[in-house]
Every structure is written in C-alpha cells, then in structure tokens.
Coordinates of C-alpha atoms in Angstrom, one line a residue:
M1 CA 109.5 99.4 126.2
F2 CA 109.8 99.9 122.2
R3 CA 113.2 101.1 122.4
T4 CA 116.3 101.4 124.8
A5 CA 119.4 102.8 124.1
M6 CA 123.1 102.5 125.4
T7 CA 126.4 103.6 124.5
T8 CA 129.9 102.3 125.2
L9 CA 133.8 103.0 123.7
L10 CA 134.6 99.6 122.0
L11 CA 138.3 98.6 123.0
A12 CA 140.7 98.1 120.3
G13 CA 142.7 94.9 120.5
V14 CA 143.3 91.4 119.1
L15 CA 139.8 89.6 119.6
F16 CA 137.7 87.6 117.2
P17 CA 134.1 87.3 116.5
L18 CA 131.9 84.2 117.6
H19 CA 131.4 83.3 114.2
A20 CA 133.6 84.0 110.9
Q21 CA 132.5 84.2 107.1
N22 CA 132.1 80.7 106.0
P23 CA 131.7 80.7 102.2
D24 CA 132.0 76.9 101.7
W25 CA 129.1 76.1 104.4
V26 CA 126.9 73.8 104.0
P27 CA 123.5 72.2 105.7
T28 CA 123.0 69.1 107.1
K29 CA 120.2 66.6 106.3
E30 CA 118.6 67.4 109.5
A31 CA 118.6 71.2 108.8
F32 CA 116.0 70.4 106.0
S33 CA 113.3 69.0 108.5
I34 CA 113.4 71.7 110.9
R35 CA 109.9 73.1 112.1
Y36 CA 110.1 76.9 113.1
N37 CA 106.9 77.0 115.5
Q38 CA 108.1 79.5 117.4
F39 CA 107.3 82.2 114.5
E40 CA 104.0 82.3 112.7
D41 CA 103.7 80.5 109.4
P42 CA 106.8 81.9 107.5
Y43 CA 107.2 81.6 103.7
A44 CA 111.2 81.5 104.7
V45 CA 113.6 81.8 107.7
N46 CA 116.6 83.4 108.0
L47 CA 118.8 80.9 109.7
L48 CA 121.9 83.3 109.9
N49 CA 122.2 87.0 109.3
F50 CA 125.8 87.4 109.7
G51 CA 128.2 90.4 109.5
T52 CA 131.5 91.4 110.9
T53 CA 133.0 95.1 110.4
F54 CA 136.7 96.2 110.6
A55 CA 136.9 100.3 110.7
S56 CA 140.4 101.7 109.9
M57 CA 141.7 105.0 108.8
A58 CA 141.5 103.4 105.2
G59 CA 137.8 102.6 105.5
M60 CA 135.2 100.1 106.5
N61 CA 135.4 96.5 105.3
T62 CA 132.1 94.4 106.3
K63 CA 131.8 90.7 105.5
F64 CA 128.2 89.4 105.1
E65 CA 126.7 86.1 105.2
R66 CA 123.0 84.7 104.7
R67 CA 121.4 81.5 104.9
I68 CA 118.0 81.2 104.4
H69 CA 115.7 78.1 104.1
I70 CA 112.7 78.4 101.9
L71 CA 109.6 77.1 103.1
K72 CA 106.8 78.2 101.0
E73 CA 106.5 79.6 96.9
T74 CA 106.6 83.1 97.9
G75 CA 110.1 82.3 99.0
R76 CA 111.4 81.6 96.3
S77 CA 111.9 85.0 95.3
L78 CA 114.7 85.2 97.8
G79 CA 116.9 83.6 95.6
E80 CA 116.7 86.9 93.4
V81 CA 118.9 89.1 95.2
E82 CA 119.8 92.6 95.1
L83 CA 122.9 94.0 97.1
Y84 CA 123.1 98.2 97.0
F85 CA 126.4 100.3 97.6
S86 CA 127.4 103.6 97.4
E87 CA 129.2 105.4 94.3
G88 CA 133.0 104.9 95.4
S89 CA 132.8 101.9 97.5
Q90 CA 133.4 97.9 96.5
L91 CA 131.1 94.8 96.7
T92 CA 132.2 91.8 95.8
V93 CA 130.0 88.7 96.2
G94 CA 131.6 85.3 97.1
K95 CA 130.0 82.0 96.7
A96 CA 126.2 82.0 96.3
S97 CA 124.5 78.3 96.3
S98 CA 121.1 76.6 97.0
F99 CA 120.8 73.1 98.6
R100 CA 118.3 70.5 98.4
L101 CA 117.6 66.9 99.3
N102 CA 117.3 64.4 96.6
E103 CA 115.3 61.6 96.0
Q104 CA 118.0 59.5 98.2
G105 CA 118.1 62.0 100.8
E106 CA 121.2 63.4 100.0
V107 CA 122.3 66.8 99.8
V108 CA 122.6 68.5 96.4
A109 CA 124.0 71.6 95.8
S110 CA 123.5 74.0 92.9
E111 CA 126.3 77.1 92.8
M112 CA 126.0 80.2 90.9
K113 CA 128.9 81.5 88.5
L114 CA 130.3 84.5 89.5
N115 CA 129.9 85.9 85.6
A116 CA 126.3 86.0 86.2
I117 CA 126.1 89.0 88.4
I118 CA 125.1 92.2 86.9
R119 CA 126.0 95.6 88.4
E120 CA 123.8 98.6 87.5
K121 CA 124.0 102.4 88.5
V122 CA 120.9 103.0 90.3
D123 CA 121.5 106.9 90.5
E124 CA 124.6 109.3 91.2
D125 CA 125.3 107.8 94.6
T126 CA 124.2 104.5 94.2
W127 CA 125.0 101.1 92.4
V128 CA 123.6 97.7 92.9
A129 CA 124.7 94.1 92.4
K130 CA 122.1 91.5 91.1
F131 CA 122.3 87.8 91.0
T132 CA 120.2 84.6 90.6
I133 CA 121.2 81.8 92.8
P134 CA 120.2 79.0 90.5
D135 CA 117.5 76.3 91.4
V136 CA 115.8 77.4 94.4
Q137 CA 112.7 75.4 95.2
V138 CA 110.4 75.1 98.4
G139 CA 112.3 73.3 100.7
S140 CA 115.6 74.9 99.5
I141 CA 118.1 76.3 101.7
I142 CA 119.9 79.3 100.0
H143 CA 123.4 80.3 101.1
Y144 CA 125.7 83.7 100.0
T145 CA 128.3 85.7 100.9
Y146 CA 129.7 89.2 99.9
E147 CA 132.4 91.5 101.0
R148 CA 131.8 95.6 101.1
T149 CA 134.3 98.0 101.5
E150 CA 133.8 101.9 101.9
K151 CA 136.0 105.0 102.1
S152 CA 134.4 106.3 105.1
F153 CA 134.5 105.4 108.3
F154 CA 132.5 107.6 110.2
S155 CA 129.2 105.3 110.8
F156 CA 127.7 102.0 110.1
T157 CA 124.4 100.6 110.7
W158 CA 123.6 97.1 111.8
R159 CA 119.9 95.7 111.5
F160 CA 119.0 92.7 113.0
Q161 CA 115.5 92.3 111.8
D162 CA 114.4 91.4 108.4
Q163 CA 111.1 90.9 106.4
I164 CA 111.0 87.3 107.1
P165 CA 112.0 86.0 110.7
T166 CA 115.6 85.2 111.7
L167 CA 116.9 82.2 114.1
K168 CA 120.2 84.4 114.4
S169 CA 121.5 87.5 113.6
E170 CA 125.3 88.2 114.4
F171 CA 127.5 91.0 114.3
S172 CA 131.0 92.1 115.2
F173 CA 132.6 95.4 114.9
F174 CA 136.3 96.1 115.1
Q175 CA 138.0 98.8 115.2
G176 CA 142.2 100.0 114.5
P177 CA 144.2 101.2 117.2
S178 CA 144.0 105.0 115.5
L179 CA 139.9 104.9 116.0
S180 CA 137.5 104.6 119.0
F181 CA 133.9 104.1 118.6
A182 CA 130.4 104.7 120.5
Y183 CA 127.5 103.1 119.7
V184 CA 123.5 103.1 120.2
A185 CA 121.0 100.2 120.3
L186 CA 117.6 101.2 119.0
G187 CA 114.3 99.5 118.6
I188 CA 112.2 96.8 120.1
M189 CA 114.0 93.5 121.3
T190 CA 117.3 95.5 122.3
D191 CA 117.3 94.2 125.8
Q192 CA 117.8 90.9 124.4
I193 CA 120.9 91.5 123.0
R194 CA 123.8 89.1 123.8
I195 CA 127.3 90.9 123.9
E196 CA 130.0 88.4 123.8
D197 CA 133.6 88.9 122.8
L198 CA 132.4 92.5 120.9
T199 CA 129.9 90.0 119.1
Y200 CA 126.1 91.4 119.2
V201 CA 123.9 88.4 119.0
L202 CA 120.1 88.3 118.8
T203 CA 118.0 85.2 118.3
D204 CA 114.4 84.2 117.4
I205 CA 113.5 87.8 115.7
P206 CA 109.8 87.8 114.1
A207 CA 109.5 89.2 110.9
A208 CA 109.4 93.4 110.7
T209 CA 105.9 94.7 111.4
V210 CA 104.2 96.6 108.9
E211 CA 101.7 99.0 110.7
Q212 CA 100.1 102.3 109.9
Y213 CA 101.1 105.5 111.0
V214 CA 104.7 104.7 111.2
P215 CA 107.0 106.9 109.1
N216 CA 109.6 104.3 108.9
E217 CA 109.3 100.8 110.5
G218 CA 113.2 100.7 110.4
N219 CA 113.7 103.7 112.8
Y220 CA 112.2 101.1 115.5
Q221 CA 113.5 97.7 114.2
P222 CA 116.2 96.4 116.6
T223 CA 119.2 98.3 115.4
L224 CA 123.1 99.4 116.1
R225 CA 124.2 102.4 114.8
F226 CA 128.1 103.4 115.1
Q227 CA 129.9 106.4 115.3
L228 CA 133.3 107.4 115.3
A229 CA 134.0 108.9 119.1
R230 CA 137.8 110.0 118.8
W231 CA 140.5 109.4 116.8
L232 CA 144.2 109.6 116.3
N233 CA 145.2 112.7 114.4
P234 CA 148.2 111.6 112.8
Q235 CA 149.6 115.1 112.1
T236 CA 149.3 116.0 115.9
N237 CA 149.9 112.4 117.2
R238 CA 146.9 113.5 119.8
I239 CA 143.7 111.8 120.2
E240 CA 141.1 114.1 119.2
P241 CA 137.4 113.9 120.1
V242 CA 134.6 114.1 116.9
F243 CA 131.7 114.7 119.0
E244 CA 132.4 114.7 122.8
D245 CA 128.8 116.3 123.6
W246 CA 126.2 118.6 121.8
A247 CA 128.2 121.6 122.5
L248 CA 131.1 120.3 120.5
F249 CA 128.9 119.4 117.6
G250 CA 127.2 122.9 117.5
K251 CA 130.8 124.6 118.0
E252 CA 132.3 122.3 115.0
L253 CA 129.0 123.1 112.8
L254 CA 129.1 127.0 113.0
D255 CA 132.9 126.8 112.4
R256 CA 132.5 125.1 109.4
D257 CA 133.3 127.7 106.2
D258 CA 130.1 127.0 104.7
M259 CA 128.2 127.9 107.8
K260 CA 130.3 131.3 108.1
V261 CA 129.0 134.6 106.9
S262 CA 131.3 137.2 106.3
K263 CA 130.9 140.9 107.9
G264 CA 130.9 142.1 104.1
D265 CA 128.1 139.3 103.0
F266 CA 126.1 140.3 106.5
R267 CA 126.1 143.7 105.8
Q268 CA 124.7 143.1 102.1
L269 CA 122.5 140.8 103.4
A270 CA 121.3 143.7 106.3
E271 CA 120.8 146.0 103.1
L272 CA 118.7 143.3 101.6
A273 CA 116.3 143.0 104.1
Q274 CA 115.8 146.5 104.9
P275 CA 113.5 147.4 101.8
R276 CA 111.3 144.1 103.0
I277 CA 111.0 145.4 106.7
A278 CA 110.9 148.8 106.2
L279 CA 107.1 149.2 106.6
Q280 CA 106.9 146.7 109.5
T281 CA 107.1 148.0 113.2
D282 CA 106.5 144.5 114.8
S283 CA 109.0 142.0 115.1
L284 CA 107.0 139.2 114.0
E285 CA 105.6 140.9 110.8
Q286 CA 109.4 141.5 110.0
A287 CA 110.1 138.2 110.2
R288 CA 107.2 137.4 108.1
A289 CA 108.1 139.4 105.5
L290 CA 111.7 137.9 105.4
F291 CA 110.4 134.5 105.3
R292 CA 108.0 135.2 102.4
Y293 CA 111.0 136.9 100.4
V294 CA 113.3 134.0 100.9
Q295 CA 110.4 131.4 99.8
K296 CA 109.7 133.6 96.8
E297 CA 113.4 134.2 95.6
I298 CA 115.1 130.5 96.3
A299 CA 113.5 127.2 94.8
W300 CA 114.1 124.3 96.7
D301 CA 115.4 121.5 94.3
D302 CA 114.0 119.0 96.4
S303 CA 117.2 117.4 98.1
Y304 CA 117.4 117.9 101.8
A305 CA 121.0 118.7 103.4
V306 CA 122.4 119.4 106.7
V307 CA 125.1 121.9 105.7
P308 CA 124.8 124.4 102.7
D309 CA 126.7 124.4 99.8
Q310 CA 126.0 127.9 99.0
G311 CA 126.4 131.1 101.2
P312 CA 123.1 133.0 101.5
L313 CA 123.9 135.6 98.6
E314 CA 125.4 133.2 96.4
A315 CA 121.9 131.3 96.8
F316 CA 119.6 134.6 96.7
K317 CA 121.5 135.1 93.2
E318 CA 121.1 131.4 91.9
G319 CA 117.4 131.5 92.9
R320 CA 117.7 127.5 93.9
G321 CA 119.0 125.0 96.5
T322 CA 119.0 122.3 99.1
S323 CA 117.0 122.5 102.4
A324 CA 119.9 123.8 104.1
D325 CA 120.8 126.2 101.2
I326 CA 117.5 128.0 102.0
N327 CA 117.1 128.1 105.7
H328 CA 120.8 129.0 106.1
A329 CA 119.9 131.9 103.7
L330 CA 117.0 132.4 105.7
V331 CA 118.7 132.5 109.2
S332 CA 121.2 134.8 107.9
I333 CA 118.9 137.6 106.7
L334 CA 116.9 137.2 109.7
Q335 CA 120.1 137.5 112.2
A336 CA 121.2 140.8 109.8
A337 CA 117.9 142.0 110.5
G338 CA 118.6 141.8 114.2
L339 CA 116.0 139.1 114.9
D340 CA 117.2 136.2 117.3
A341 CA 117.0 133.6 114.7
H342 CA 119.5 130.4 114.6
H343 CA 120.1 127.2 112.9
A344 CA 118.3 123.9 114.0
L345 CA 118.9 120.4 112.6
V346 CA 116.8 117.3 112.6
G347 CA 115.9 114.2 110.8
T348 CA 112.9 113.9 108.6
R349 CA 110.3 111.1 109.7
G350 CA 111.3 108.7 107.2
H351 CA 115.2 109.4 108.1
S352 CA 115.7 108.6 112.0
I353 CA 113.9 109.1 115.2
M354 CA 115.6 112.1 117.0
I355 CA 118.1 110.4 119.6
P356 CA 119.1 113.6 122.0
D357 CA 120.9 111.3 124.8
F358 CA 123.8 111.2 122.3
P359 CA 125.8 113.4 120.2
L360 CA 125.4 111.4 116.9
A361 CA 125.1 113.2 113.6
F362 CA 123.5 110.6 111.5
Q363 CA 120.1 111.2 112.8
F364 CA 120.1 114.3 110.9
N365 CA 119.5 115.1 107.0
T366 CA 118.2 118.8 106.8
M367 CA 118.1 122.2 108.6
L368 CA 115.4 124.2 109.7
A369 CA 115.3 127.9 111.0
Y370 CA 115.1 128.8 114.9
L371 CA 113.3 132.1 115.5
R372 CA 112.1 133.5 118.8
V373 CA 110.2 136.5 118.9
G374 CA 107.6 137.9 121.3
G375 CA 108.3 135.3 123.5
K376 CA 107.2 132.6 121.2
I377 CA 109.0 130.0 119.2
Y378 CA 108.7 129.1 115.3
A379 CA 110.2 126.5 113.7
L380 CA 110.7 128.1 109.9
D381 CA 111.3 126.1 106.7
A382 CA 111.5 128.4 103.7
T383 CA 111.2 125.3 101.1
D384 CA 107.8 125.4 100.0
P385 CA 106.3 129.2 98.9
E386 CA 102.7 127.5 99.9
R387 CA 103.5 126.7 103.3
P388 CA 102.5 129.3 106.1
F389 CA 105.0 130.7 108.1
E390 CA 103.7 129.0 111.8
L391 CA 104.4 125.4 110.0
P392 CA 107.4 123.6 109.1
A393 CA 107.6 120.9 106.7
R394 CA 105.9 117.8 107.6
S395 CA 108.1 115.7 107.0
T396 CA 110.2 117.5 109.5
L397 CA 107.7 116.7 112.6
N398 CA 109.8 114.8 114.6
Q399 CA 108.8 116.0 118.0
Q400 CA 112.0 117.6 118.9
F401 CA 115.1 119.3 116.8
L402 CA 118.6 120.4 117.7
V403 CA 119.0 124.2 118.0
V404 CA 122.5 125.4 116.9
A405 CA 123.3 128.9 118.7
S406 CA 126.8 129.6 119.6
G407 CA 127.2 128.6 123.1
N408 CA 124.0 127.1 123.4
C409 CA 123.7 124.0 121.7
R410 CA 119.9 122.1 123.0
W411 CA 117.3 120.4 122.2
E412 CA 113.8 121.7 122.2
P413 CA 110.2 120.4 121.0
I414 CA 109.4 121.3 117.5
P415 CA 106.5 124.2 117.7
I416 CA 103.7 124.0 115.5
S417 CA 101.9 127.2 115.7
Q418 CA 98.5 126.8 113.4
Q419 CA 95.7 124.1 113.6
S420 CA 95.5 122.1 110.9
G421 CA 92.5 120.2 109.9
H422 CA 89.1 120.6 107.9
S423 CA 85.7 121.5 108.5
V424 CA 82.5 120.4 106.4
F425 CA 79.4 122.9 106.4
G426 CA 76.3 121.8 104.3
L427 CA 72.3 122.6 104.1
L428 CA 70.9 119.9 101.8
Q429 CA 67.3 118.8 101.0
I430 CA 66.2 115.1 100.6
D431 CA 62.9 114.6 98.2
P432 CA 60.3 111.7 98.6
N433 CA 62.3 110.1 95.8
G434 CA 65.9 110.0 97.5
R435 CA 67.0 113.2 95.5
L436 CA 69.8 115.1 97.3
T437 CA 70.4 118.6 96.8
G438 CA 72.4 121.6 98.0
K439 CA 75.8 123.0 99.0
L440 CA 79.0 122.1 100.8
T441 CA 81.9 123.9 102.0
L442 CA 84.8 122.2 102.2
T443 CA 87.3 124.0 104.4
Q444 CA 90.9 123.3 104.9
K445 CA 93.4 124.9 107.3
G446 CA 97.0 124.2 108.2
Y447 CA 98.4 121.4 106.4
D448 CA 95.3 120.5 104.8
A449 CA 95.1 124.1 103.3
V450 CA 98.9 123.4 101.8
T451 CA 97.8 120.7 100.4
S452 CA 95.3 121.7 98.7
R453 CA 96.8 124.6 97.1
H454 CA 99.2 122.6 95.7
I455 CA 96.8 120.1 94.4
I456 CA 94.5 122.4 92.8
K457 CA 97.2 124.5 91.6
E458 CA 99.3 122.2 89.9
D459 CA 97.0 119.6 89.2
G460 CA 93.3 121.1 88.8
I461 CA 90.5 120.4 90.6
D462 CA 89.5 116.9 89.7
A463 CA 92.6 115.7 91.5
Y464 CA 91.2 117.7 94.4
W465 CA 88.2 115.8 94.4
D466 CA 90.3 112.9 94.1
W467 CA 92.3 113.8 97.3
R468 CA 89.4 115.1 99.1
L469 CA 86.4 113.5 98.5
D470 CA 87.9 110.1 97.1
D471 CA 85.1 107.6 96.4
D472 CA 82.4 109.3 98.7
V473 CA 80.5 111.8 96.2
P474 CA 80.3 110.7 92.4
R475 CA 81.8 113.5 90.5
E476 CA 78.8 113.9 88.0
V477 CA 76.5 114.8 91.0
I478 CA 78.9 118.1 91.3
K479 CA 76.8 120.7 89.4
S480 CA 79.4 123.9 90.4
H481 CA 82.2 124.8 92.6
Q482 CA 83.6 128.0 93.8
I483 CA 87.5 128.1 95.5
K484 CA 88.4 130.6 97.7
G485 CA 91.9 131.1 99.7
L486 CA 94.4 129.9 96.7
G487 CA 96.5 133.2 96.7
S488 CA 98.0 133.4 100.1
P489 CA 99.7 130.9 102.0
D490 CA 98.4 132.1 105.5
S491 CA 94.9 131.6 104.6
A492 CA 92.4 128.5 104.8
V493 CA 91.2 127.0 101.3
S494 CA 87.4 126.8 101.1
V495 CA 85.7 125.1 98.0
V496 CA 82.0 125.9 97.9
L497 CA 79.9 123.0 95.6
E498 CA 76.3 122.5 94.8
L499 CA 75.0 119.0 94.9
D500 CA 72.3 117.6 92.6
W501 CA 72.2 113.7 93.4
E502 CA 69.8 111.3 92.2
G503 CA 69.1 108.2 94.6
Y504 CA 71.5 109.6 97.4
A505 CA 68.8 108.0 99.8
M506 CA 67.0 104.6 99.5
A507 CA 63.6 104.7 99.1
A508 CA 61.4 101.5 100.0
G509 CA 57.8 101.6 101.0
D510 CA 57.2 104.2 103.2
F511 CA 61.0 104.6 104.5
L512 CA 63.9 106.7 103.1
Y513 CA 67.3 105.2 104.1
L514 CA 70.1 107.3 104.0
Q515 CA 73.8 107.8 104.8
P516 CA 74.2 111.0 107.1
L517 CA 77.8 111.7 106.4
V518 CA 77.7 113.0 102.4
V519 CA 81.4 112.9 103.0
D520 CA 84.5 111.9 105.3
R521 CA 83.2 108.5 106.6
L522 CA 85.8 106.2 108.0
E523 CA 85.1 103.2 106.3
E524 CA 88.2 101.0 107.4
N525 CA 89.6 101.1 110.9
P526 CA 93.6 101.5 110.6
F527 CA 93.3 100.0 114.0
L528 CA 92.4 96.5 113.9
D529 CA 95.0 94.4 115.3
S530 CA 94.4 93.5 119.2
T531 CA 97.9 94.8 119.9
R532 CA 100.7 97.3 118.7
V533 CA 104.2 96.8 118.2
Y534 CA 105.2 100.4 117.1
P535 CA 104.4 104.0 118.4
I536 CA 101.8 105.6 116.4
D537 CA 102.9 108.9 114.6
F538 CA 99.9 111.1 113.2
G539 CA 102.5 113.9 112.6
Y540 CA 100.8 116.7 114.1
P541 CA 97.6 117.7 115.8
E542 CA 93.9 118.3 113.7
S543 CA 90.8 118.9 114.4
N544 CA 88.1 117.9 112.1
S545 CA 84.5 118.5 112.4
L546 CA 81.3 117.9 109.9
R547 CA 77.9 119.8 110.4
L548 CA 75.1 119.0 108.0
S549 CA 71.7 120.3 108.2
Y550 CA 68.9 117.9 106.2
L551 CA 65.5 119.3 105.3
V552 CA 63.2 116.4 105.4
P553 CA 60.5 116.1 102.7
E554 CA 56.9 117.2 103.5
G555 CA 55.2 114.4 105.1
Y556 CA 58.2 112.6 106.5
Q557 CA 59.8 112.3 109.8
L558 CA 62.8 111.2 111.3
D559 CA 62.3 107.5 112.4
E560 CA 65.9 106.0 113.2
A561 CA 68.9 107.8 113.8
P562 CA 72.8 107.0 115.3
G563 CA 72.8 107.2 118.9
N564 CA 74.9 110.3 120.1
S565 CA 78.2 109.5 121.0
Q566 CA 81.1 111.0 123.0
I567 CA 84.6 109.6 124.0
S568 CA 87.6 111.0 125.2
L569 CA 90.9 110.1 126.1
P570 CA 92.9 111.3 129.0
D571 CA 94.0 114.9 128.8
K572 CA 91.8 115.2 125.7
A573 CA 94.6 113.6 123.7
L574 CA 92.0 112.7 121.4
A575 CA 88.1 113.0 121.4
F576 CA 85.4 112.2 119.2
T577 CA 81.6 113.6 119.4
Y578 CA 78.8 112.4 117.2
M579 CA 75.4 114.1 117.3
A580 CA 71.8 113.8 115.2
T581 CA 69.2 115.8 116.6
N582 CA 65.6 116.2 115.3
D583 CA 64.2 119.9 114.9
E584 CA 60.6 119.7 113.3
N585 CA 61.7 119.2 109.9
M586 CA 65.0 119.8 109.8
I587 CA 67.8 117.0 110.7
N588 CA 71.2 118.2 112.3
V589 CA 74.4 116.1 112.3
M590 CA 77.3 116.7 113.8
N591 CA 80.7 114.9 113.4
K592 CA 84.0 116.1 115.4
Y593 CA 87.3 114.6 115.9
D594 CA 89.9 116.5 117.9
Q595 CA 93.7 115.1 118.0
R596 CA 95.9 117.1 120.1
Q597 CA 98.5 114.6 120.8
S598 CA 100.1 113.5 117.4
F599 CA 102.6 110.8 119.0
F600 CA 101.0 107.9 121.1
E601 CA 103.2 104.8 122.1
P602 CA 102.0 101.3 122.0
F603 CA 101.1 101.3 125.8
E604 CA 98.3 103.7 124.4
Y605 CA 97.2 101.7 121.6
P606 CA 94.0 99.9 123.0
Q607 CA 92.5 103.5 124.4
L608 CA 93.3 104.6 120.7
K609 CA 91.3 101.7 119.3
Q610 CA 88.4 102.1 121.5
V611 CA 88.1 105.6 119.7
Y612 CA 88.6 104.1 116.3
D613 CA 86.0 101.1 116.9
M614 CA 83.3 103.8 118.1
I615 CA 83.6 105.9 115.0
M616 CA 83.1 103.1 112.7
A617 CA 80.4 102.0 114.4
R618 CA 79.0 105.0 114.6
H619 CA 79.8 106.1 110.6
G620 CA 78.4 102.7 109.5
Q621 CA 74.7 103.6 110.7
Q622 CA 72.1 105.2 108.4
L623 CA 69.5 107.8 109.0
V624 CA 65.5 106.2 108.6
L625 CA 62.6 108.8 107.5
K626 CA 59.3 107.6 107.7
K627 CA 56.5 108.6 105.7
V628 CA 53.6 110.3 108.2
Q629 CA 50.1 108.9 107.4
P630 CA 47.6 111.7 107.1

C-alpha cells in the first residue's frame, strides 16, 4: 500500500526520547569510509534527521539535529542552509560545523560563527534564516542543530523523507499535562515505522521520488501529523474535546461568529437574490443566476481560506475577498433564495490529501459551496468568472470534500458535471511538393475552455498558440484565424485557423512522407519507468479526439500507414483508438483518447503505461504516399 494511517492519544508523563540533541557531536574516523550500498548512487546521505517536540499551553518547542555525509560535488550545496519559520515564532541556530579527514587521518572540524547567520523576511507570514557551513568538501560530514518555538500548539508535522537518502529519521513528541494529541501516519513506508518510548523511528529511507501527475509528492511521503484532540480548559478546569468527530467539527465551524448570518442580513440577501431569479422558474436556473451574480460582484484576491473574513453583505459591498469570503456569500444567498446549499471544505491538491477517517482540520485550506437541486449534486466555486457553473476549481479536485450541513456533516465525492477535453477537426490538402493547405478547428470544452478563455483574454492569441499548439505548428504558417465562444463561461471555445505550410511533407522521388497528426502528437512518454511509487492523479476525466481528412494529390495513392490500434483498461477507465483509412483520394485519420478515471493507484501503473506505450508507437509513425505510374 502507498499509504497507511493510524491514530492514538499520546500519554503525558516523564519520558525521554531515544536520542537527545547533541550540539557537540563529532564523527568517528570510520564514519568517513562508510559505503551506502542500499541507496542508488547518492550525492549525499542524511546520517541522522532528528527532532523532538514538546507541546504545552505556551506553544510548541522543537529541537532539530542534522548530520549529512557529502559524497559528490553536487552535495556541497547542502552546506548552504535555509531554515524557514513563521512570523511570531522564534528560531535559534546552535552549532553548525563541517568535519573532514586530514592527510594524517585525523578528524578536522570547521565551525561556523554565529554572527554569520542572516535573517530575512520572505513574505507577510514567513521568515528565513540563512547560513553557510564553512569548508564543506566532497567527503565532508556536516552537522548542525537548531531550535524553533511557536506560539500555536494546535498541530505539528514531521516528515521522515528528504531529497537525499536518510539512514535514520527519529522523532519524539511530548505534551504537557493539559494537552492530549492524536496523530496520523501518512505515506509510503509507514508500516515500517518503529515506536519506542514515544519515539518514532524510520531507517534506510530512499530519496524522495519525483514523478509526473503528482500534485504534491509530500502528500505521499512518510509523514506524521499531530493535532490537538483534548485540552484542559483552565477556566472551567474541565477536559474539553477539540474535534472528537466530524459532527462536532461541523457544529463548531457553523457556530463560529464569522460563519453566522443574522436574520436581518438573511432578509437583505433574499431581497438581493429576488431580482436575479425573478424570471427563473426552474431551481437549477435560479442557482445558475445567483452563481453568475456572485462571480461578477466579488473578485477573488487569490488567497485560500477555510473561514470567511467578511460577512456576505460586506463581501458584496467590498467586491473582493478570499475563497471563503466568496463561497460563504454564495452559500448564504443560495440559502436565502430557498435552495438546498451548504458549506463544504476541501484541501487543494497541492495542500493535502483528504483524510476522512480522522477529524483533522489541517487537511483543509479552502471552502466550496455544496448545492443539491433536482436530485443532482454540484460543487460550486465562484472565485473565477470564466469557470462554468458545473466545474469547481481544478486546484480543489481532491476526490472528496466535507459537506458541513447543520446536523449532517459528511464526506461526499466531488462532482464534476461537465466533460472536459479538446477536439480537432481538419480538412487538409497535400500537393506533390509537400505543401499542406486547409483549415483546422480546435475546440476546447470544460477546464480546457476555461484555460483558453484566460489565455486569449489576458495574454492574446500568440500565447494561445504557445499553449495549444506548442512547437507542432510554426506560427508563420497560420494565415488567418477566427475565435468563437469567449463571451460565455458555459460555452466551448473554438478557434478556426487556416494553414499554408510549405514543405510539411517530405518529397523524395516518387514518395511523399508526412506526419498524419498535425497537432496533439505525444512526443514524450510521461511514464517511462518500469515501476511507480506514487498514485497517478490526472485531476479530472477528459476526452480528446482528432479527425483529419487529407486530400491526396492527383496521381498519388496511400502506400503505407500506421496500423489501426485500440486498447482499453478495465471498466473503460482509459481507452485509446487510432485509425487511418483510405477512401479513394481521401485519407482519414482518427485519434481518440478517453480517460474516464482520473486517479490511478500505483498497482494500476503497468496497464496505464501500456496504453501510453501504444500511443507513442502510433504517434511516431508516418503516412507514405506513392506516385502511381501512368
């Protein structure tokens, strides 16, 4: 399994970790000659990645220690250290040293001076401490310690894996008598974590893998995430749960002052909704009208949030807000119009995978609107005026979301109610010199249409060519173009272009050689490895098709064409069809890719790779036309 999960309440008490931070550590002479055959040609190896956290009502204090063996020139950059910490927290760097063997075989140390540390503000919420460990050479072992203190004691994350292999990663978590935490273990290798005296140990960890179609590799790397479960309220002297279950989580969210809408505001929202839905007798069309109204009236400030900073009426007045401000206003005005709408929470794809088994708040970073109308469910997100009603933001397509309804907090699959993808239709002609002329119609729907509208409106047609045609079609062969569908977010976007392409086909004696796919050739297989570590996450289903007809020059006939192919995974999760047929003086080429399933587990990878291997094989072949002797 690529992911396992477990949870427990940690016991308070006087316990000590397996290892304690040791700023005076010095490697032995033998440490410099170790070979790390369990790892594949590393440029550096973490000898120890250590951390220990103590959580109390005053906040969280964590001590860190790193020991790294530099094995190649590339690894010397690890002596340039950057440590990030949040605004309001404190970070203290202890000793930072490099060690090497001199000609006499003695361990020589070079210690960094503490005044060499540079602190810089990255953004409104983040700082970074930078320092350079002196005399880092190939073969050196570097060692440094630091300590971070944060005011918040709500949650903490420990990652076992790094960009280089790790011999041993060790973490201890302790809590004061007034706090009790739960934890969840996520990612690969979690079944190999040893727990000894409240110390979590994982050994022989390979370097983090980088694979395509993974929104955030960190979501699948071995990780411990801690969250406060109960605490002793000093005012009442009673133990109170934080989030005992999803029902309590939902109740506490809806009971927040910033989530409540007063009766007076609710009446004003109903009055605001009335003229927008007065001409709509159908509930779905009423919802569409109010969705469009919110899209138009409140601009997104590009920030995600779980709870709103503004009430709905204030958001309409300001005309700008976070994702929570906008979608809270959307839910509120839908409810005021009598529609079955509720708040919903999700983590963006780059933020966290969804963990329905445990009431863990850190997995969420944005709000959506849940709507049920006519027996159908919609996940609405009004942050983008170019997005159709049926499609939530691509960044939020994280398989499931938490519907926060009063008395019925529950997980549901995120619905996608409109098909996405693109199609190409072309009527083209080849002359005996290899010149290609004719028209192509490029049509985008769903998420592809959203992208097209943004690119064309914001950056112009040249940017669209770069995105849609890439390097397939030189810009100078496009003689004219027409664009349709930019005006409505619910429309497909079509671009009709006229081509005049000298030398598209290669003429050689009695033969013409041409690539049958003018556009949309897969030129690089994204799945070359024989095995896969992480799941494949395409984000959403899509259907792409290409149909081209080539008028053959007089006196020529089809001599050779790519073989027809068809392959489909079980339940038609992914299907590919390629056909090239000859009809007198016309050659018809069809290329179709249907991806109904958007998420594939690693064990499904071999079948997925088989499909892409076939696509590569067909897309690499040519059409050959031969001159017929009179």
